[in-house]
Coordinates of C-alpha atoms in Angstrom, one line a residue:
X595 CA -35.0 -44.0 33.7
X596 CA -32.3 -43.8 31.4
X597 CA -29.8 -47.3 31.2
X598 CA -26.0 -48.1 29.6
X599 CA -24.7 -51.5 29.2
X600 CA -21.1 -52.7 30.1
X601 CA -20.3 -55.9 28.0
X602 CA -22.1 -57.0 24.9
X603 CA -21.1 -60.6 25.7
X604 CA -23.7 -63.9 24.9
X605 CA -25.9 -62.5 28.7
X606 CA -26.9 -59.3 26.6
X607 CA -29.0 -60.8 24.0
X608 CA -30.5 -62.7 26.8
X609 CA -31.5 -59.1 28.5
X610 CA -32.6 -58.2 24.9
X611 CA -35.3 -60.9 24.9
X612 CA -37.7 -59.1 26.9
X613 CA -36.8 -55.5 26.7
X614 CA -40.2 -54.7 24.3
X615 CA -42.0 -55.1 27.8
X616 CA -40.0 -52.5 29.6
X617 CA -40.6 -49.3 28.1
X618 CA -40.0 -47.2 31.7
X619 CA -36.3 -47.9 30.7
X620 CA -34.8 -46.2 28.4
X621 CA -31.5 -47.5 27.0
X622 CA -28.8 -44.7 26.5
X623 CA -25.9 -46.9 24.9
X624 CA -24.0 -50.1 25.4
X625 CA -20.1 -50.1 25.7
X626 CA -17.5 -53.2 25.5
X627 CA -13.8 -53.5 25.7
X628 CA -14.4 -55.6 21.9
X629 CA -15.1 -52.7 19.7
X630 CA -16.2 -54.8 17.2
X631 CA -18.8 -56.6 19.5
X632 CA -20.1 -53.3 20.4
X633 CA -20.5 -52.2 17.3
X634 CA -22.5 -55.3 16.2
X635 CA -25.3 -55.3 18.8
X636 CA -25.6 -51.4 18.6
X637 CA -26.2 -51.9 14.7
X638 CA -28.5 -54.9 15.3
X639 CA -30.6 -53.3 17.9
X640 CA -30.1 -49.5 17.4
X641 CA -28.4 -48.4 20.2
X642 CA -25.5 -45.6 20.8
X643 CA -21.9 -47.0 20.9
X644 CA -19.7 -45.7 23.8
X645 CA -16.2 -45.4 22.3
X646 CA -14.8 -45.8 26.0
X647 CA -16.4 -46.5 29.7
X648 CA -15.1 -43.0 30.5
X649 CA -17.5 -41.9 27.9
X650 CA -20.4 -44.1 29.3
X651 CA -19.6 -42.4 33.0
X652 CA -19.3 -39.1 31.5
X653 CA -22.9 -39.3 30.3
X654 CA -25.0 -37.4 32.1
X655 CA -27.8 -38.8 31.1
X656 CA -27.1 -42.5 32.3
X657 CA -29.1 -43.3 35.4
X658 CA -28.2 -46.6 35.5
X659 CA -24.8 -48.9 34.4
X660 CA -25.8 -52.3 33.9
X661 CA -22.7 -54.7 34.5
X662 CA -22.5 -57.1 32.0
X663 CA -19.2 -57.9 32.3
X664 CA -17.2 -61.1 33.2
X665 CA -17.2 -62.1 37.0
X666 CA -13.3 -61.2 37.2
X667 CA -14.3 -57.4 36.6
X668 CA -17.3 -57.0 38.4
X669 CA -15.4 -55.3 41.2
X670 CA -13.2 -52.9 39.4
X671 CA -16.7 -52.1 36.7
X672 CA -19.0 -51.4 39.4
X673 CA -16.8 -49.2 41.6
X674 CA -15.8 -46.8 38.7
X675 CA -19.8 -46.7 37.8
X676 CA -20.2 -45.5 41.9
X677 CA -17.8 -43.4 41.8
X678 CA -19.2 -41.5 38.7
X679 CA -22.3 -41.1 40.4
X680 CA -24.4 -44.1 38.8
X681 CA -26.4 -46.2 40.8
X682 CA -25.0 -50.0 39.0
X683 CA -27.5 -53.0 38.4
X684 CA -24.5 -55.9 38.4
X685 CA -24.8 -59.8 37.0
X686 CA -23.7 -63.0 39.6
X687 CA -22.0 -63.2 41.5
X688 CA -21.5 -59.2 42.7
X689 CA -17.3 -60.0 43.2
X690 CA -15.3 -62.5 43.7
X691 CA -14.2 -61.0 47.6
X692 CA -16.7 -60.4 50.5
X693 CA -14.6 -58.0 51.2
X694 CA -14.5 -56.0 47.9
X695 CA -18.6 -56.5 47.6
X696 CA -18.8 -55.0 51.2
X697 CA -16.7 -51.9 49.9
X698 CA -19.2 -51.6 47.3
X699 CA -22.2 -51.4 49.1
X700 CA -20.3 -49.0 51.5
X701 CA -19.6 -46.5 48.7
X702 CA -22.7 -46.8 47.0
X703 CA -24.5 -45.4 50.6
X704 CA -22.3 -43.2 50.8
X705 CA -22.5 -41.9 47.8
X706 CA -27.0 -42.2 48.2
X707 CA -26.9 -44.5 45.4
X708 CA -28.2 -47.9 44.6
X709 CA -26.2 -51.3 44.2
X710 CA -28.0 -54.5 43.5
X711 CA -27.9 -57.0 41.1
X712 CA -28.8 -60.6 39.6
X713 CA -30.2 -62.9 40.4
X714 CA -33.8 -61.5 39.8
X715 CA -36.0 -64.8 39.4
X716 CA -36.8 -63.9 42.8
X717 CA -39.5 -62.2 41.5
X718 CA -40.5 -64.6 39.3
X719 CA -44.0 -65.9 39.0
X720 CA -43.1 -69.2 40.0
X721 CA -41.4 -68.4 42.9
X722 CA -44.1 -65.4 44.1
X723 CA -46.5 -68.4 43.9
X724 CA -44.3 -70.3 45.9
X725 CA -43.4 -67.4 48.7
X726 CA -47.2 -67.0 48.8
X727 CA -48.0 -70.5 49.4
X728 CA -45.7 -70.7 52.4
X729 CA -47.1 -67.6 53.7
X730 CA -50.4 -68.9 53.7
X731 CA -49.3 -71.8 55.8
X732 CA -50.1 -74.6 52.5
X733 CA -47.3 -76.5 53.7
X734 CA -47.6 -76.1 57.5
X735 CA -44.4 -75.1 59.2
X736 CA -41.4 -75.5 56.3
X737 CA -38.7 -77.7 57.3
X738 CA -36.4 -78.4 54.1
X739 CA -35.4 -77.3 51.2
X740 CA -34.1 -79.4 48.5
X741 CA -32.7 -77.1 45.6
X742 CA -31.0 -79.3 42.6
X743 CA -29.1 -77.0 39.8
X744 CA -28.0 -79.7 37.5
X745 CA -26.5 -78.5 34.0
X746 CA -26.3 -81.4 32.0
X747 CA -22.5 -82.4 31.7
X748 CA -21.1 -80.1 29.4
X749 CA -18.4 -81.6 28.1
X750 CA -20.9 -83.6 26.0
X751 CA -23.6 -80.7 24.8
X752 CA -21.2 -79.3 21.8
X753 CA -21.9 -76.1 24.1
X754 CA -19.6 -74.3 22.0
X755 CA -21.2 -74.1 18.8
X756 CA -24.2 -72.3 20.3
X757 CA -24.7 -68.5 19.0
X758 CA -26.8 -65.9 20.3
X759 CA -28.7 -63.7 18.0
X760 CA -26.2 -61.3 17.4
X761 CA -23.6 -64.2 16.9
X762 CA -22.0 -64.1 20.0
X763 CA -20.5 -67.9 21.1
X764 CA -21.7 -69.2 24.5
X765 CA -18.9 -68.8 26.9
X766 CA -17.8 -72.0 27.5
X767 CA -14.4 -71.1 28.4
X768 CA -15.5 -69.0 31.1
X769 CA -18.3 -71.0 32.1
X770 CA -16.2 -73.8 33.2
X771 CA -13.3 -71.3 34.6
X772 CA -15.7 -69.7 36.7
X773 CA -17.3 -73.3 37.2
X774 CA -21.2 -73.8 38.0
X775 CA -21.1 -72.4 41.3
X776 CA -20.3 -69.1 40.4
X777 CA -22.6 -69.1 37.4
X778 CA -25.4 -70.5 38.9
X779 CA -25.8 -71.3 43.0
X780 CA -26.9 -67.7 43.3
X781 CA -30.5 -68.6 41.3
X782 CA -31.3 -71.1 44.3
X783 CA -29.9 -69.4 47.2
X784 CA -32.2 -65.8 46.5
X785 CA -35.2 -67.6 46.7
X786 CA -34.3 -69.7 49.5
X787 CA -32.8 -67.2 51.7
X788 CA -35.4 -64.6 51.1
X789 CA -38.2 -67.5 52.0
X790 CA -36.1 -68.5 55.0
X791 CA -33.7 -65.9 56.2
X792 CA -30.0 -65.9 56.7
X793 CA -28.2 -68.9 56.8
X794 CA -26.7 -69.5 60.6
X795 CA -23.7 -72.4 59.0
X796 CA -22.6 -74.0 55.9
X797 CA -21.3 -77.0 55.4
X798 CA -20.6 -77.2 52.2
X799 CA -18.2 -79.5 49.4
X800 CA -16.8 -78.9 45.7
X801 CA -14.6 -80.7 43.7
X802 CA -13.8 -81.4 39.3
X803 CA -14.5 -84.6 38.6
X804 CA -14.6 -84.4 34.8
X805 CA -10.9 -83.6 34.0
X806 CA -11.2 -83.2 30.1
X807 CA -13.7 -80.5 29.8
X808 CA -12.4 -79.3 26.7
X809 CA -9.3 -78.9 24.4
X810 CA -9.2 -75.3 24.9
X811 CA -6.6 -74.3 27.6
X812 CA -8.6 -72.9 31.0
X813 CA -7.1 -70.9 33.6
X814 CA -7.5 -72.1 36.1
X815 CA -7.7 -75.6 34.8
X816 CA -8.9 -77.2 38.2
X817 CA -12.6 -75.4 39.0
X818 CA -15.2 -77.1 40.5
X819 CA -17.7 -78.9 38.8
X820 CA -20.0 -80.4 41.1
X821 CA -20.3 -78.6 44.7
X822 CA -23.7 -79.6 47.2
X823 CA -23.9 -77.2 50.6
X824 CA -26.1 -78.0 53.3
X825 CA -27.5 -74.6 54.8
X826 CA -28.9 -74.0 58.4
X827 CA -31.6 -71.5 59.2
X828 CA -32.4 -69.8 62.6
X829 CA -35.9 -70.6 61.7
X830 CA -35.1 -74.1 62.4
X831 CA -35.4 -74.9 58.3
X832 CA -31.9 -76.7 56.5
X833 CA -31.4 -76.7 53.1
X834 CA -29.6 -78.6 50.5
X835 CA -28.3 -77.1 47.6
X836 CA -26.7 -79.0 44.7
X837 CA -24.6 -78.0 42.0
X838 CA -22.9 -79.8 38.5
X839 CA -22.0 -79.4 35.2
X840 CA -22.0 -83.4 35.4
X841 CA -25.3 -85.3 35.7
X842 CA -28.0 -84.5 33.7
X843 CA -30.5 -81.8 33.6
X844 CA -32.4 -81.1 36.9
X845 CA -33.6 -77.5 38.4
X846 CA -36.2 -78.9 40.6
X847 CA -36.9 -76.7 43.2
X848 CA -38.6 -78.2 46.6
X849 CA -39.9 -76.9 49.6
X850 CA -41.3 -79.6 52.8
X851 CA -42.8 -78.7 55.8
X852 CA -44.7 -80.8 58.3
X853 CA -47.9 -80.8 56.4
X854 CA -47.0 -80.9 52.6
X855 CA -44.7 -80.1 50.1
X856 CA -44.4 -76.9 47.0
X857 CA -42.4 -78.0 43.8
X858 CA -41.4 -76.3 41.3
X859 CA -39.1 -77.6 37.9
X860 CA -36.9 -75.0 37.2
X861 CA -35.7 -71.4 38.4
X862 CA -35.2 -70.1 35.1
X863 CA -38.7 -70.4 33.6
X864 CA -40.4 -67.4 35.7
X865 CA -44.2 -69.7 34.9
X866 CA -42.9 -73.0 35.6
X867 CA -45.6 -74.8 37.3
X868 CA -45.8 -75.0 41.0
X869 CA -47.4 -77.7 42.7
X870 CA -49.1 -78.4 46.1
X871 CA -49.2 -81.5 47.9
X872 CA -50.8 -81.3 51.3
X873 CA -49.4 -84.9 52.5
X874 CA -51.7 -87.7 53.4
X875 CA -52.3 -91.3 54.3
X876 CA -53.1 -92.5 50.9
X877 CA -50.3 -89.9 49.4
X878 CA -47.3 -91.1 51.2
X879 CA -48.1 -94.8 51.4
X880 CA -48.7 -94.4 47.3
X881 CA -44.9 -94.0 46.9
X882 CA -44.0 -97.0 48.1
X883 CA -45.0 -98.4 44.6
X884 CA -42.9 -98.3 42.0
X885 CA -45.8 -97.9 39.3
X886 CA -46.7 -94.8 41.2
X887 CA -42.7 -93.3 41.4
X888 CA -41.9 -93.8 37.6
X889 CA -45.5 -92.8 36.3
X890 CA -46.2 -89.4 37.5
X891 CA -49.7 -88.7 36.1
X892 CA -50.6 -92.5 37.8
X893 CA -50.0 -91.2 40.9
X894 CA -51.2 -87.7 40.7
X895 CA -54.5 -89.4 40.9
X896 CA -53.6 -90.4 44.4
X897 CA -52.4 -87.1 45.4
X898 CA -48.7 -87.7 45.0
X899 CA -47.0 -84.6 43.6
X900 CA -50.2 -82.7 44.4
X901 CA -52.3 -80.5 42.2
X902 CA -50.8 -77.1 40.1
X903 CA -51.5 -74.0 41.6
X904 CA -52.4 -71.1 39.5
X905 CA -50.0 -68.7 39.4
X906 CA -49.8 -65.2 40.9
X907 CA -49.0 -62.6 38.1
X908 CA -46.8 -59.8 38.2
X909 CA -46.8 -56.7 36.8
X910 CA -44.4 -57.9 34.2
X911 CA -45.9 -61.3 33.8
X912 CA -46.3 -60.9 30.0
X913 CA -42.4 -59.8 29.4
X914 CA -41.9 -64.0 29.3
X915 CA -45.0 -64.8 27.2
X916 CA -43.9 -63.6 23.8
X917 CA -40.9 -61.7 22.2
X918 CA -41.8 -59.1 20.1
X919 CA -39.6 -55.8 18.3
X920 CA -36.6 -58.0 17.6
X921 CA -34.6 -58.6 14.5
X922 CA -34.7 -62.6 13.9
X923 CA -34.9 -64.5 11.2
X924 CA -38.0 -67.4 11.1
X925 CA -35.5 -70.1 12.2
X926 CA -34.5 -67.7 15.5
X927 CA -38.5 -67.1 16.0
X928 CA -39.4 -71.0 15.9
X929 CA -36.5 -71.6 18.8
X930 CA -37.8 -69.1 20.5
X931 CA -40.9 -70.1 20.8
X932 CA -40.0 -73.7 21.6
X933 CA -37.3 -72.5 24.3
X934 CA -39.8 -70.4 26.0
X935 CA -42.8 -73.0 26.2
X936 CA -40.4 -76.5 26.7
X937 CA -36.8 -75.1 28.0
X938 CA -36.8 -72.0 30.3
X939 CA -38.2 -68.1 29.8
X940 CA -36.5 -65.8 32.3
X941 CA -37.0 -61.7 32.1
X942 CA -33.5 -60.4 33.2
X943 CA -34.6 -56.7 33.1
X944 CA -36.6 -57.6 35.6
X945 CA -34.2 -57.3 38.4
X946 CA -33.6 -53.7 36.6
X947 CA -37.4 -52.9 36.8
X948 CA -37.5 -53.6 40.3
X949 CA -34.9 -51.8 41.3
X950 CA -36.0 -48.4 39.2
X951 CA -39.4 -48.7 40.5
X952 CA -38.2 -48.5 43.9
X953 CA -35.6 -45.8 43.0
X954 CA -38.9 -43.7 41.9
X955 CA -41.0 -44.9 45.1
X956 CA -38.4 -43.4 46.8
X957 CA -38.6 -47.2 49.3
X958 CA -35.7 -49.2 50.1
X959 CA -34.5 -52.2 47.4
X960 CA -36.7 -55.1 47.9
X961 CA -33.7 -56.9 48.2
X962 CA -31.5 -55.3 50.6
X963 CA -27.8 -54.5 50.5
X964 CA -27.0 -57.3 53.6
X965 CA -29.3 -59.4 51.8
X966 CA -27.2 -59.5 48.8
X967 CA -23.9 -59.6 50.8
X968 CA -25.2 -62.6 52.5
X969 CA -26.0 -64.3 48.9
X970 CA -23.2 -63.1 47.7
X971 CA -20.6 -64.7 50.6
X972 CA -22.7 -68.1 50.4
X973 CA -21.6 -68.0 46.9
X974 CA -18.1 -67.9 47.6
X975 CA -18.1 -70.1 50.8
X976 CA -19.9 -73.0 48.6
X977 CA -17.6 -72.6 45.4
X978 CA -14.6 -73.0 47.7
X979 CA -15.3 -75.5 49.7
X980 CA -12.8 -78.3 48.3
X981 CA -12.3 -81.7 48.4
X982 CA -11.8 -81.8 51.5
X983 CA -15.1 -79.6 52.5
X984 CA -16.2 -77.2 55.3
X985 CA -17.8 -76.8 58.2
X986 CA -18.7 -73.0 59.0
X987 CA -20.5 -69.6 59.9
X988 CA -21.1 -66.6 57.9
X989 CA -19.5 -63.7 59.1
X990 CA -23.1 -62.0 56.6
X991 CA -26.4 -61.7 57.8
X992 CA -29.5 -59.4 57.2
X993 CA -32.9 -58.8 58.4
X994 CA -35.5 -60.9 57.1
X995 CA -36.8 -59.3 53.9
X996 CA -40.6 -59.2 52.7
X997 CA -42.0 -60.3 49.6
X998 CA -43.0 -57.4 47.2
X999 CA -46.7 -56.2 47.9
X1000 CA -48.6 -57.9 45.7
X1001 CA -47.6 -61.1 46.8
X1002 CA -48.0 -60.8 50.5
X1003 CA -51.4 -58.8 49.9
X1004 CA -52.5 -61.1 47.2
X1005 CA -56.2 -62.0 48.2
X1006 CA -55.5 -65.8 46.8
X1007 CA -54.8 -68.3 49.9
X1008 CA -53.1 -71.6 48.9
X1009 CA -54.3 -73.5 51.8
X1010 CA -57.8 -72.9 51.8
X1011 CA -58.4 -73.3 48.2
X1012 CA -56.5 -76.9 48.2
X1013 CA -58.5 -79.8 47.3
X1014 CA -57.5 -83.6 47.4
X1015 CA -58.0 -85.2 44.0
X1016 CA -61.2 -87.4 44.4
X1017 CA -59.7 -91.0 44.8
X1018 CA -57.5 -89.8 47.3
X1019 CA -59.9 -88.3 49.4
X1020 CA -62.5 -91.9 48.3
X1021 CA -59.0 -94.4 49.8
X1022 CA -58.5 -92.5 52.7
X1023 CA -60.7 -94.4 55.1
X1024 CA -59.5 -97.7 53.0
X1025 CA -55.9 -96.8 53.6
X1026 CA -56.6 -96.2 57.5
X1027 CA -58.3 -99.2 57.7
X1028 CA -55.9 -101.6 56.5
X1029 CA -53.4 -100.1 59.0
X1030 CA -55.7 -101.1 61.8
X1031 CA -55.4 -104.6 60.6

């Protein structure tokens, strides 16, 4: 399947990092408004330059347009793409208007093409593992969801100094224009939605609480940058989601039900570690003590936090275990390296993948068009929230989706295979016993 890019921005070299493990796709050119941009990253990684879109959309070979663009022209990208008879892979969120993503979607069926987009960690090992877990009832019935997307604070990181590999500054203006909502609630909210279904209410809050971001003029000059939304499930789950470019790093992702808990560290490292605590006497009465709270590996030994659970591979598994056939100097390797063992590994053609695969299966998207609607109006409903705050419904839903195939038929069960570390299981009847008395 043959793919064109739209916007050679600091995202694309992200996209690049994994595309040795994806020969299926073949990439036909890359076109962006900055000619000069273009022309850099189809030098460094030998691809076609597209003088214009029109000349992108008038390829007859392009398959697919991949919409790398800023959020503000999402809409206006994606529906030329449909209307030139390309099915359109699209980055976060999908538009900035329910009602424009919704006119989208209703042009792309019409047309009996595909629209669907980021986020794709979805698909991730980390959170298959997780899906799979809760399937297999490791948890018991799930009843919350605590979701933290903490992004440091910003203002402090000297974000704008950072380059990609074809010299392309982070986006720090548009970062905190589009404010951490935008860019990042959407990585939470497909995992938990898929897991639990549509949400039934939000009640949700946003406000800027760090008013000198940055020198540089922003426009608007007011976005959020801290929002927390509170979601409720027909399946009788709630979740919490919480947002910031102010406190300090945290992407812990959590999952409780009545019998245990799943946690995961982060939603952009596809094999982050997942643990399984199955809750007990001796686990939950450990916490009260502070030794056991501040030193983690201390109180692992009495089952709090659970043991890891190995991870169920995908059939792109590898694309985050190594970069290969790319242009970097031995100072660009070494990062590498460290970012993808320490800091996060995410395969962003992976979303693509997915959606080609089914495309050639000739099935429906794994992640359905409602589905994505639904993330998509979440998104919006969380970002602009305000001050003041909300208290609402959806006017989105879908039908539950289905994890892909291999995880739901995976022959590993969670539960069963769960042991209690030894001196858990030795303090049980110690723990019981002191309660008596």
């Amino acid at each position: 399947m043959k793919i064109a890019y739209v916007g050679c921005g600091f995202v694309f070299d992200i996209y690049m990092r994994t595309r040795w493990a994806h020969p299926e796709m073949e990439v036909a050119g890359v076109f962006d408004i900055d000619a000069a941009r273009a022309q850099v990253v189809g030098s460094h990684y030998g691809y076609h330059v597209y003088p214009t879109y029109d000349a992108l959309l008038e390829d007859a070979s392009v398959d697919v347009v991949v919409n790398l663009t800023n959020i503000g022209a999402h809409y206006a990208v994606t529906k030329r793409a449909l209307e030139a008879g390309k099915h359109v892979y699209s980055e976060k969120p999908l538009t900035t208007d329910v009602a424009q993503s919704r006119e989208l979607f209703a042009l792309a069926e019409a047309r009996g093409l595909v629209f669907t987009g980021a986020p794709c960690n979805v698909f991730s090992d980390s959170v298959s593992t997780m899906w799979k877990a809760v399937l297999d009832g490791a948890i018991g019935k799930p009843l919350l969801v605590h979701a933290e997307l903490d992004d440091n604070p910003v203002h402090l990181m000297n974000a704008g100094a950072v380059t990609s590999p074809t010299g392309a500054p982070w986006p720090l203006v548009e970062e905190l224009q589009e404010g951490c909502t935008f860019e990042h609630v959407g990585y939470h909210l497909v995992w938990i939605c898929a897991m639990f279904g549509p949400a039934t209410s939000v009640t949700a809050f946003s406000k800027l609480l760090v008013q000198n971001r940055t020198d540089l003029p922003l426009d608007p000059a007011d976005t959020p940058d801290y929002s927390v939304a509170c979601l409720n499930f027909a399946n009788g789950a709630a979740a919490r989601v919480t947002c910031s470019f102010v406190a300090p790093r945290d992407h812990r992702m959590r999952i409780i039900g009545e019998e245990g808990e799943l946690t995961g560290d982060s939603y952009r490292h596809y094999q982050s570690p997942v643990f399984l605590e199955r809750f007990s006497t001796v686990s939950l009465n450990a916490r009260k003590a502070y030794a056991i709270r501040e030193q983690p590996l201390l109180g692992r030994r009495f089952g709090v936090g659970g043991r890891q659970l190995p991870l169920l591979r995908q059939w792109k598994s590898h694309a985050v275990e190594a970069q290969k056939n790319a242009r970097l100097s031995a100072k660009q390797k070494l990062a590498g390296y460290i970012r993808r063992k320490q800091i996060y590994s995410q395969d962003k053609l992976l979303g693509i993948a997915e959606m080609a695969r089914a495309i050639q299966a000739g099935r429906p998207q794994p992640l359905s068009p409602d589905f994505l609607m639904h993330v998509n109006e979440l998104t919006l409903l969380i970002q602009r929230a305000g001050p003041e705050g909300i208290a609402t419904k959806p006017t989105t839903t879908f039908v539950p989706i289905k994890p892909l195939p291999e995880v739901a038929e995976a022959r590993r069960n969670y539960r069963d295979s769960y042991r209690p570390r030894l001196l858990e299981r030795l303090l049980g009847g110690a723990v019981d016993s002191l309660h008596r008395k």
